[in-house]
Short mmCIF file of C-alpha atoms in Angstrom, two decimals:
data_model
loop_
_atom_site.label_atom_id
_atom_site.label_comp_id
_atom_site.label_asym_id
_atom_site.label_seq_id
_atom_site.Cartn_x
_atom_site.Cartn_y
_atom_site.Cartn_z
CA MET A 24 21.08 92.68 261.62
CA ILE A 25 18.18 91.63 259.14
CA LEU A 26 20.55 88.55 257.76
CA LYS A 27 21.10 87.73 261.68
CA HIS A 28 17.16 87.94 262.45
CA LEU A 29 16.45 85.69 259.45
CA MET A 30 18.65 83.22 260.46
CA LEU A 31 17.23 82.89 264.14
CA THR A 32 13.65 82.38 262.52
CA ALA A 33 14.88 79.60 260.24
CA SER A 34 16.08 77.95 263.04
CA LEU A 35 13.44 78.20 265.35
CA LEU A 36 11.21 76.93 262.36
CA VAL A 37 13.37 74.13 262.32
CA LEU A 38 13.48 73.26 265.82
CA GLY A 39 9.28 73.83 265.66
CA SER A 40 9.04 70.83 262.80
CA ILE A 41 11.26 68.74 264.59
CA GLN A 42 9.22 68.77 267.95
CA MET A 43 5.86 69.02 265.93
CA TRP A 44 6.81 65.94 264.45
CA ALA A 45 8.36 64.00 267.36
CA GLY A 46 6.23 62.14 269.79
CA THR A 47 5.62 62.42 273.48
CA VAL A 48 7.03 58.81 273.85
CA CYS A 49 8.26 57.54 270.55
CA PRO A 50 9.91 59.30 267.55
CA ALA A 51 8.47 60.35 264.29
CA GLY A 52 10.14 59.63 260.61
CA ASN A 53 12.25 62.27 259.45
CA GLY A 54 15.51 62.53 257.11
CA PRO A 55 16.18 61.00 253.70
CA LEU A 56 13.91 57.44 254.88
CA PRO A 57 11.65 58.29 257.15
CA PHE A 58 8.49 55.95 258.15
CA PRO A 59 5.73 55.44 255.58
CA HIS A 60 3.23 56.55 258.28
CA ASN A 61 3.90 58.41 261.53
CA PRO A 62 1.91 56.59 264.24
CA ASP A 63 -0.50 58.41 266.56
CA ASN A 64 1.03 61.63 265.37
CA GLY A 65 0.87 64.56 267.62
CA SER A 66 0.39 62.50 270.47
CA THR A 67 2.52 59.82 271.86
CA GLY A 68 4.23 58.95 267.95
CA CYS A 69 3.47 54.90 268.83
CA ASN A 70 1.56 52.63 267.69
CA VAL A 71 1.24 50.55 271.14
CA VAL A 72 1.92 52.06 274.19
CA VAL A 73 3.13 49.96 277.60
CA THR A 74 2.35 51.60 280.60
CA ILE A 75 4.12 50.27 284.25
CA ASN A 76 1.65 51.41 286.72
CA ALA A 77 2.74 52.31 289.76
CA ASN A 78 1.62 48.91 291.27
CA GLY A 79 4.02 47.17 288.79
CA SER A 80 1.14 46.12 286.74
CA VAL A 81 1.17 46.22 283.35
CA SER A 82 -1.35 47.74 280.56
CA VAL A 83 -1.20 48.01 276.77
CA SER A 84 -2.85 50.37 274.96
CA LEU A 85 -3.43 50.61 271.22
CA LYS A 86 -2.80 54.01 269.72
CA ASP A 87 -2.74 53.71 265.79
CA ALA A 88 -3.59 50.35 264.30
CA THR A 89 -1.58 51.54 261.04
CA PRO A 90 2.27 50.05 261.13
CA TYR A 91 4.72 52.54 260.74
CA GLU A 92 5.75 50.96 257.49
CA GLU A 93 2.26 50.41 256.28
CA SER A 94 2.72 46.26 256.46
CA GLU A 95 2.88 44.70 259.55
CA ASP A 96 5.23 46.10 261.94
CA ILE A 97 4.64 47.95 265.51
CA LEU A 98 6.29 51.12 266.93
CA VAL A 99 5.91 50.16 270.57
CA GLY A 100 6.61 53.05 273.66
CA VAL A 101 6.97 52.05 277.25
CA VAL A 102 6.18 54.71 280.06
CA ASN A 103 7.11 53.53 283.52
CA ASN A 104 5.35 54.89 286.16
CA SER A 105 6.21 52.49 288.89
CA GLY A 106 8.45 53.52 291.54
CA SER A 107 11.63 51.23 290.16
CA ALA A 108 13.67 51.40 287.19
CA VAL A 109 12.68 48.60 285.07
CA THR A 110 15.53 46.61 282.91
CA SER A 111 13.36 44.22 281.36
CA LEU A 112 10.02 43.11 280.14
CA ASN A 113 8.77 40.08 278.80
CA PHE A 114 6.34 40.00 275.77
CA SER A 115 4.17 37.82 274.19
CA GLY A 116 2.17 37.82 270.55
CA THR A 117 1.43 36.17 267.47
CA GLY A 118 4.82 36.42 265.87
CA ILE A 119 6.03 39.59 267.55
CA PHE A 120 9.56 38.59 267.38
CA GLY A 121 9.71 37.09 264.25
CA PHE A 122 11.66 39.57 262.86
CA GLU A 123 12.11 40.39 259.10
CA GLY A 124 14.45 42.62 258.30
CA ASP A 125 12.70 46.16 258.50
CA GLY A 126 12.83 47.15 261.87
CA ILE A 127 12.84 51.17 262.82
CA CYS A 128 16.54 51.46 262.61
CA THR A 129 16.11 50.57 258.72
CA PHE A 130 14.44 54.23 258.39
CA THR A 131 15.29 57.58 259.97
CA PHE A 132 13.82 59.18 262.19
CA VAL A 133 14.44 62.14 265.23
CA GLY A 134 16.98 60.56 267.14
CA SER A 135 17.87 57.56 264.98
CA GLY A 136 21.73 58.65 265.32
CA TYR A 137 22.14 55.18 267.82
CA CYS A 138 21.13 53.00 264.56
CA SER A 139 24.70 50.97 263.52
CA LEU A 140 25.36 50.16 259.89
CA SER A 141 24.33 46.71 260.75
CA GLN A 142 21.24 47.67 262.53
CA ILE A 143 20.73 50.18 259.16
CA ALA A 144 21.60 47.01 257.09
CA GLY A 145 18.52 45.25 258.60
CA THR A 146 20.37 42.63 260.69
CA ASP A 147 17.83 41.04 262.47
CA PRO A 148 16.94 41.81 265.60
CA GLN A 149 19.03 44.46 266.04
CA ASP A 150 17.40 46.59 263.34
CA TYR A 151 14.24 46.31 265.49
CA GLN A 152 15.92 47.77 268.67
CA GLY A 153 15.49 50.91 270.45
CA PRO A 154 18.28 53.33 271.81
CA THR A 155 18.63 51.29 275.04
CA SER A 156 17.19 48.01 274.45
CA THR A 157 18.48 44.59 273.32
CA PHE A 158 16.68 41.21 272.76
CA SER A 159 16.84 38.02 274.43
CA ASN A 160 14.70 34.51 275.12
CA ILE A 161 12.93 34.46 271.71
CA ALA A 162 10.99 31.56 272.01
CA GLY A 163 7.98 29.79 270.59
CA GLY A 164 8.43 30.35 266.85
CA GLY A 165 8.94 34.25 267.73
CA ASN A 166 6.11 34.28 269.67
CA SER A 167 7.56 35.62 273.01
CA GLY A 168 10.77 37.02 274.27
CA THR A 169 12.50 39.44 276.79
CA VAL A 170 13.35 43.07 275.81
CA ASN A 171 16.28 44.35 277.86
CA PHE A 172 16.94 47.99 278.79
CA SER A 173 20.48 49.42 279.42
CA PRO A 174 20.33 51.64 281.20
CA GLY A 175 17.18 50.60 282.76
CA ILE A 176 13.43 52.82 282.00
CA ALA A 177 13.77 55.42 284.90
CA ALA A 178 10.96 55.21 287.33
CA ASN A 179 8.46 57.57 287.94
CA GLY A 180 7.78 58.50 284.40
CA GLY A 181 10.92 57.26 282.18
CA THR A 182 10.20 56.42 278.67
CA THR A 183 11.65 54.79 275.83
CA TYR A 184 10.61 53.01 272.63
CA PHE A 185 11.64 49.93 270.07
CA SER A 186 10.07 47.82 267.27
CA LEU A 187 8.38 44.42 266.79
CA GLU A 188 6.62 42.62 264.29
CA GLY A 189 3.24 41.91 263.49
CA LEU A 190 0.08 44.23 263.41
CA PRO A 191 -0.51 46.72 266.05
CA SER A 192 -3.01 45.59 268.55
CA SER A 193 -3.90 45.72 272.29
CA ALA A 194 -3.90 41.81 272.76
CA LEU A 195 -0.22 42.30 272.96
CA SER A 196 0.94 40.72 276.47
CA ALA A 197 3.49 42.19 278.36
CA SER A 198 5.01 41.49 281.97
CA VAL A 199 7.76 43.40 284.09
CA GLY A 200 10.70 40.94 284.01
CA SER A 201 13.49 42.61 286.40
CA THR A 202 13.70 46.04 288.00
CA GLY A 203 16.56 48.11 289.51
CA THR A 204 16.44 49.46 293.35
CA PRO A 205 13.14 51.40 294.48
CA SER A 206 13.54 55.37 293.83
CA VAL A 207 13.35 57.11 297.06
CA PRO A 208 10.73 59.96 296.61
CA ALA A 209 12.44 63.33 297.07
CA LEU A 210 10.78 65.43 300.04
CA SER A 211 8.85 68.68 299.05
CA PRO A 212 10.08 72.13 299.84
CA TRP A 213 7.69 71.99 303.10
CA ALA A 214 8.85 68.94 304.40
CA MET A 215 12.68 70.10 304.14
CA VAL A 216 11.39 73.22 306.20
CA ALA A 217 9.64 71.20 308.89
CA LEU A 218 12.73 68.84 309.12
CA THR A 219 14.93 71.56 309.42
CA ILE A 220 12.95 73.41 311.86
CA LEU A 221 12.51 70.05 313.66
CA MET A 222 16.36 69.16 313.62
CA PHE A 223 17.23 72.68 315.32
CA GLY A 224 14.59 72.14 317.99
CA LEU A 225 16.24 68.89 318.98
CA ALA A 226 19.81 70.47 318.65
CA TRP A 227 18.27 73.26 320.87
CA ARG A 228 17.34 70.92 323.46
CA LEU A 229 19.91 68.72 323.57
CA LEU A 230 22.25 72.08 324.49
CA ARG A 231 19.72 73.00 327.07
CA THR A 232 19.91 69.31 328.28
CA ALA A 233 23.69 69.47 328.35
CA HIS A 234 23.93 72.77 330.36
CA ALA A 235 21.15 71.93 332.93
#
């Protein structure tokens, strides 16, 4: 019985530690080769957060200016507050797609199990990709490109992450490339009750009319 309690306590401590080190948007480094620096530790977990607003506009905020590998790489988190799934984002910034073989998949972090052997080996641009992202349309000497998401970033609060080159900065430029079908807001419980009463009332009126 004592052993069982000890094992349960240890399990809870491990789970608590993982949760503590994982950000709300981006993961934190752990395991045999963690990030040298966990950005915005205890909050978003990201160097930069890109927010897709309800009206479809995009804002970029700097959360931690120290690169996750302490040199010149950016851990980017995305939060989709719009009403549609987002399947791609266009980015521009100085050298952000000039990959150098040290993307997030060359480290171990919470959720890094998606990283393939080629990603772990630092094969550009795969090593910079997040769990749902790929890169395309890289141009301008690495100053611009598109990040594609499959599945798309869910509407109304969906998140994902990936990495880019360069120093973390809010000067990163981003815009929505493509979206999925707009989501239909779910009815509240009170709206469901009102709709049910309305339907019953309509049915009762139709019955009375039919028997008049």
